[in-house]
Amino acid sequence: MCIFCKIINREIPSNIILENEDFLAFHDINPKAPVHVLAIPKVHVDSFNEVAPEIMKNMTKFIQDVAKEMNIDKSGYRVITNVGENGAQEVKHLHFHIFGGAKLSWSHLSDANPKSMI
Ligand code: AMP
């Protein structure tokens, strides 16, 4: 069982922010911004590559609700999901990082030439 499924099953502790029948949101253990929350579906899906559009419909609303719960909906925030090896995905259970609570930077993403594919 993956680590996020264990969090869903309460086999591993987490700092939960919001939960409903289908989704869970909890604080990232290694925050990269004042607000760094992970939102996940309770059903195991490896990554964004495999997720069904029907799940994303309610996932979108859930992420919006997390932003409201954390009081960052008005000030702004960033949503990221890492996919696969080049996406630097470490945990193979679909999750959306929700960052906020400060002005976020938007800079260096890789050492490759960013114009090499243009
Ligand atoms: P990613 O690289 O997109 O797969 O990100 C995985 C994220 O999960 C990282 O930001 C980790 O800090 C976070 N993480 C890993 N284990 C836990 C845990 N037990 N509780 C909360 N966050 C975790």
Coordinates of N, CA and C and ligand atoms in Angstrom, one line a residue:
M1 N 0.8 -1.2 0.0 CA 0.0 0.0 0.0 C 0.9 1.3 0.0
C2 N 0.5 2.3 -0.8 CA 1.4 3.5 -0.9 C 1.2 4.3 0.4
I3 N 2.1 5.2 0.6 CA 2.2 6.1 1.8 C 0.9 6.9 1.9
F4 N 0.4 7.4 0.8 CA -0.8 8.3 0.9 C -2.1 7.5 1.2
C5 N -2.1 6.2 0.7 CA -3.2 5.3 1.0 C -3.2 5.0 2.5
K6 N -2.0 4.9 3.1 CA -1.8 4.7 4.5 C -2.3 5.9 5.3
I7 N -2.1 7.1 4.8 CA -2.6 8.3 5.5 C -4.1 8.3 5.4
I8 N -4.7 8.0 4.3 CA -6.1 7.9 4.1 C -6.7 6.9 5.2
N9 N -6.0 5.8 5.3 CA -6.5 4.7 6.3 C -6.1 5.0 7.7
R10 N -5.5 6.1 8.0 CA -5.0 6.5 9.3 C -4.0 5.5 9.9
E11 N -3.3 4.9 9.0 CA -2.1 4.0 9.4 C -0.9 4.8 9.7
I12 N -0.9 6.0 9.0 CA 0.2 7.0 9.2 C -0.4 8.3 9.6
P13 N 0.1 9.0 10.6 CA -0.5 10.3 11.0 C -0.3 11.4 10.0
S14 N -1.2 12.3 10.0 CA -1.1 13.5 9.1 C -1.8 14.6 9.7
N15 N -1.5 15.8 9.3 CA -2.2 17.0 9.8 C -3.3 17.4 8.8
I16 N -4.5 16.9 9.0 CA -5.6 17.0 8.1 C -6.2 18.4 8.1
I17 N -6.5 18.9 6.9 CA -7.2 20.2 6.8 C -8.6 20.1 6.4
L18 N -8.9 19.2 5.5 CA -10.2 19.1 4.9 C -10.4 17.6 4.4
E19 N -11.6 17.1 4.6 CA -11.8 15.8 4.2 C -13.3 15.6 3.8
N20 N -13.6 14.9 2.8 CA -14.9 14.4 2.5 C -14.9 13.0 2.1
E21 N -16.0 12.5 1.5 CA -16.0 11.0 1.2 C -15.0 10.6 0.2
D22 N -14.6 11.5 -0.7 CA -13.8 11.2 -1.8 C -12.3 11.7 -1.8
F23 N -12.1 12.8 -1.0 CA -10.8 13.5 -1.0 C -10.3 13.8 0.4
L24 N -9.0 14.0 0.4 CA -8.4 14.4 1.7 C -7.3 15.5 1.4
A25 N -7.2 16.4 2.3 CA -6.1 17.4 2.2 C -5.4 17.5 3.5
F26 N -4.1 17.6 3.5 CA -3.3 17.6 4.7 C -2.0 18.4 4.4
H27 N -1.4 18.9 5.5 CA -0.1 19.7 5.4 C 1.0 18.8 4.8
D28 N 1.8 19.3 3.9 CA 3.0 18.6 3.4 C 4.0 18.6 4.6
I29 N 4.6 17.4 4.8 CA 5.5 17.2 5.9 C 6.8 18.1 5.7
N30 N 7.1 18.5 4.5 CA 8.3 19.3 4.2 C 7.9 20.5 3.4
P31 N 7.3 21.5 4.1 CA 6.6 22.6 3.4 C 7.7 23.5 2.6
K32 N 7.2 23.9 1.4 CA 8.1 24.8 0.6 C 7.5 26.2 0.5
A33 N 6.5 26.5 1.3 CA 5.8 27.8 1.3 C 5.0 27.9 2.6
P34 N 4.7 29.1 3.1 CA 3.9 29.1 4.4 C 2.7 28.3 4.4
V35 N 2.0 28.2 3.2 CA 0.9 27.2 3.1 C 1.4 26.2 2.0
H36 N 1.5 25.0 2.4 CA 1.8 23.9 1.5 C 1.0 22.7 1.9
V37 N -0.1 22.5 1.1 CA -1.1 21.5 1.4 C -1.1 20.5 0.2
L38 N -1.3 19.2 0.6 CA -1.5 18.2 -0.5 C -3.0 17.8 -0.5
A39 N -3.5 17.8 -1.7 CA -4.9 17.4 -1.9 C -4.9 16.1 -2.7
I40 N -5.6 15.0 -2.2 CA -5.5 13.7 -2.9 C -6.9 13.1 -3.0
P41 N -7.1 12.3 -4.0 CA -8.3 11.5 -4.1 C -8.1 10.3 -3.2
K42 N -9.2 9.8 -2.5 CA -9.1 8.6 -1.7 C -8.9 7.3 -2.5
V43 N -9.4 7.3 -3.7 CA -9.1 6.2 -4.5 C -7.7 6.3 -5.0
H44 N -7.0 5.1 -5.1 CA -5.6 5.2 -5.5 C -5.5 5.4 -7.0
V45 N -4.9 6.5 -7.4 CA -4.6 6.7 -8.8 C -3.1 7.1 -8.9
D46 N -2.3 6.5 -9.8 CA -0.9 6.7 -9.7 C -0.5 8.1 -10.0
S47 N -1.1 8.8 -10.9 CA -0.7 10.1 -11.3 C -1.8 10.8 -12.1
F48 N -1.5 12.0 -12.5 CA -2.5 12.8 -13.3 C -2.7 12.1 -14.7
N49 N -1.7 11.3 -15.1 CA -1.7 10.6 -16.4 C -2.9 9.6 -16.4
E50 N -3.2 9.1 -15.2 CA -4.2 8.0 -15.2 C -5.6 8.4 -14.7
V51 N -5.7 9.7 -14.2 CA -6.9 10.1 -13.5 C -8.1 10.3 -14.5
A52 N -9.3 9.8 -14.1 CA -10.5 9.9 -14.9 C -11.0 11.4 -14.8
P53 N -11.5 11.9 -15.9 CA -12.0 13.3 -15.8 C -13.1 13.4 -14.8
E54 N -13.9 12.4 -14.5 CA -15.0 12.5 -13.5 C -14.4 12.8 -12.1
I55 N -13.2 12.2 -11.8 CA -12.6 12.5 -10.5 C -12.2 13.9 -10.5
M56 N -11.6 14.4 -11.6 CA -11.1 15.8 -11.6 C -12.2 16.8 -11.5
K57 N -13.4 16.5 -11.9 CA -14.5 17.4 -11.7 C -14.6 17.8 -10.3
N58 N -14.7 16.8 -9.4 CA -14.9 17.1 -8.0 C -13.6 17.5 -7.3
M59 N -12.5 17.0 -7.8 CA -11.2 17.4 -7.3 C -11.0 18.9 -7.4
T60 N -11.4 19.4 -8.5 CA -11.3 20.9 -8.7 C -12.0 21.6 -7.6
K61 N -13.2 21.3 -7.4 CA -14.0 21.9 -6.3 C -13.3 21.7 -5.0
F62 N -12.8 20.5 -4.7 CA -12.2 20.3 -3.4 C -10.9 21.2 -3.3
I63 N -10.1 21.3 -4.3 CA -9.0 22.2 -4.2 C -9.4 23.6 -3.9
Q64 N -10.5 24.1 -4.6 CA -11.0 25.4 -4.3 C -11.4 25.6 -2.9
D65 N -12.0 24.5 -2.3 CA -12.4 24.5 -0.9 C -11.2 24.6 0.0
V66 N -10.2 23.9 -0.3 CA -9.0 23.9 0.5 C -8.4 25.3 0.5
A67 N -8.3 25.9 -0.6 CA -7.8 27.3 -0.7 C -8.7 28.3 0.2
K68 N -10.0 28.1 0.2 CA -10.8 28.9 1.1 C -10.5 28.6 2.5
E69 N -10.4 27.3 2.8 CA -10.2 26.8 4.2 C -8.9 27.4 4.7
M70 N -7.9 27.5 3.9 CA -6.6 28.0 4.3 C -6.5 29.6 4.2
N71 N -7.6 30.1 3.7 CA -7.7 31.6 3.6 C -6.7 32.2 2.6
I72 N -6.5 31.5 1.5 CA -5.5 32.0 0.5 C -6.3 32.2 -0.9
D73 N -7.6 31.9 -0.9 CA -8.3 32.0 -2.1 C -8.3 33.4 -2.7
K74 N -8.3 34.4 -1.8 CA -8.3 35.8 -2.3 C -6.9 36.3 -2.6
S75 N -6.0 35.9 -1.8 CA -4.6 36.4 -1.9 C -3.8 35.7 -3.1
G76 N -4.3 34.5 -3.4 CA -3.7 33.8 -4.6 C -2.9 32.6 -4.1
Y77 N -2.7 31.7 -5.0 CA -2.0 30.5 -4.7 C -1.6 29.8 -6.0
R78 N -0.9 28.7 -5.8 CA -0.4 27.9 -7.0 C -0.8 26.4 -6.7
V79 N -1.2 25.8 -7.8 CA -1.6 24.3 -7.8 C -0.6 23.6 -8.7
I80 N 0.0 22.6 -8.2 CA 1.0 21.8 -9.1 C 0.8 20.4 -8.8
T81 N 0.8 19.6 -9.9 CA 0.9 18.1 -9.7 C 2.1 17.6 -10.5
N82 N 3.0 16.9 -9.9 CA 4.1 16.4 -10.6 C 3.8 15.0 -11.2
V83 N 4.2 14.8 -12.4 CA 3.9 13.6 -13.1 C 5.1 12.8 -13.6
G84 N 5.3 11.6 -13.1 CA 6.4 10.8 -13.6 C 7.8 11.3 -13.3
E85 N 8.7 10.6 -14.0 CA 10.2 10.9 -13.7 C 10.6 12.3 -14.0
N86 N 10.3 12.8 -15.2 CA 10.7 14.2 -15.5 C 9.9 15.2 -14.7
G87 N 8.7 14.8 -14.2 CA 8.0 15.7 -13.4 C 8.4 15.7 -11.9
A88 N 9.4 14.8 -11.6 CA 10.0 14.7 -10.3 C 8.9 14.3 -9.3
Q89 N 8.0 13.3 -9.7 CA 7.0 12.8 -8.8 C 7.7 11.7 -7.9
E90 N 7.6 12.0 -6.6 CA 8.2 11.0 -5.7 C 7.1 10.0 -5.2
V91 N 6.0 10.5 -4.8 CA 4.9 9.6 -4.3 C 3.9 9.3 -5.4
K92 N 3.8 8.0 -5.7 CA 3.0 7.6 -6.8 C 1.5 7.4 -6.5
H93 N 1.0 8.4 -5.9 CA -0.4 8.5 -5.6 C -0.8 10.0 -6.0
L94 N -1.7 10.2 -6.9 CA -2.0 11.5 -7.4 C -2.2 12.5 -6.3
H95 N -1.5 13.6 -6.4 CA -1.6 14.6 -5.4 C -1.4 16.0 -6.0
F96 N -2.1 17.0 -5.5 CA -2.0 18.3 -5.9 C -1.3 19.1 -4.8
H97 N -0.2 19.8 -5.1 CA 0.4 20.7 -4.1 C -0.3 22.0 -4.2
I98 N -0.7 22.6 -3.1 CA -1.4 23.9 -3.1 C -0.5 24.8 -2.2
F99 N 0.2 25.7 -2.9 CA 1.1 26.6 -2.3 C 0.5 28.0 -2.1
G100 N 0.8 28.7 -1.0 CA 0.4 30.1 -0.9 C 0.9 30.6 0.4
G101 N 0.2 31.8 0.8 CA 0.6 32.4 2.1 C 1.7 33.4 1.9
A102 N 2.3 33.5 0.7 CA 3.3 34.5 0.4 C 3.4 34.6 -1.1
K103 N 4.0 35.7 -1.5 CA 4.3 35.9 -3.0 C 5.3 34.8 -3.4
L104 N 4.9 34.0 -4.4 CA 5.7 32.8 -4.8 C 6.6 33.3 -5.9
S105 N 7.8 32.7 -6.0 CA 8.7 32.9 -7.1 C 8.4 32.0 -8.3
W106 N 8.9 32.4 -9.4 CA 8.6 31.6 -10.6 C 9.9 31.6 -11.4
S107 N 10.8 30.7 -11.1 CA 12.1 30.9 -11.7 C 12.6 29.6 -12.3
H108 N 13.8 29.1 -11.8 CA 14.5 28.0 -12.4 C 13.8 26.7 -12.3
L109 N 13.4 26.0 -13.4 CA 12.8 24.7 -13.3 C 13.7 23.6 -13.7
S110 N 14.7 23.9 -14.5 CA 15.6 22.8 -14.9 C 16.9 23.4 -15.4
D111 N 17.9 22.5 -15.5 CA 19.2 23.0 -16.1 C 19.2 22.9 -17.6
A112 N 18.2 22.4 -18.2 CA 18.2 22.2 -19.7 C 17.9 23.6 -20.3
N113 N 18.3 23.8 -21.6 CA 18.0 25.0 -22.3 C 16.5 25.1 -22.5
P114 N 15.8 26.1 -21.9 CA 14.3 26.2 -22.0 C 13.8 26.5 -23.4
K115 N 14.7 26.9 -24.3 CA 14.3 27.2 -25.6 C 14.6 26.1 -26.6
S116 N 15.1 24.9 -26.1 CA 15.6 23.9 -27.0 C 14.4 23.3 -27.8
M117 N 13.2 23.4 -27.4 CA 12.1 22.7 -28.1 C 11.3 23.7 -29.0
I118 N 11.6 25.0 -28.9 CA 10.8 26.0 -29.6 C 11.2 26.0 -31.1
Ligands
AMP1 P1 6.0 14.8 -5.2 O1 7.5 15.0 -5.4 O2 5.2 15.7 -6.0 O3 5.7 13.3 -5.3 O4 5.7 15.3 -3.7 C1 5.5 14.4 -2.7 C2 5.3 15.3 -1.4 O5 4.8 14.5 -0.4 C3 6.6 16.0 -0.9 O6 6.4 17.4 -0.9 C4 6.7 15.4 0.5 O7 7.2 16.3 1.4 C5 5.3 15.0 0.8 N1 5.2 13.9 1.8 C6 5.8 12.7 1.8 N2 5.5 12.0 2.8 C7 4.6 12.7 3.5 C8 3.8 12.5 4.7 N3 3.9 11.4 5.4 N4 3.0 13.5 5.1 C9 2.9 14.6 4.4 N5 3.6 14.9 3.3 C10 4.4 13.9 2.9

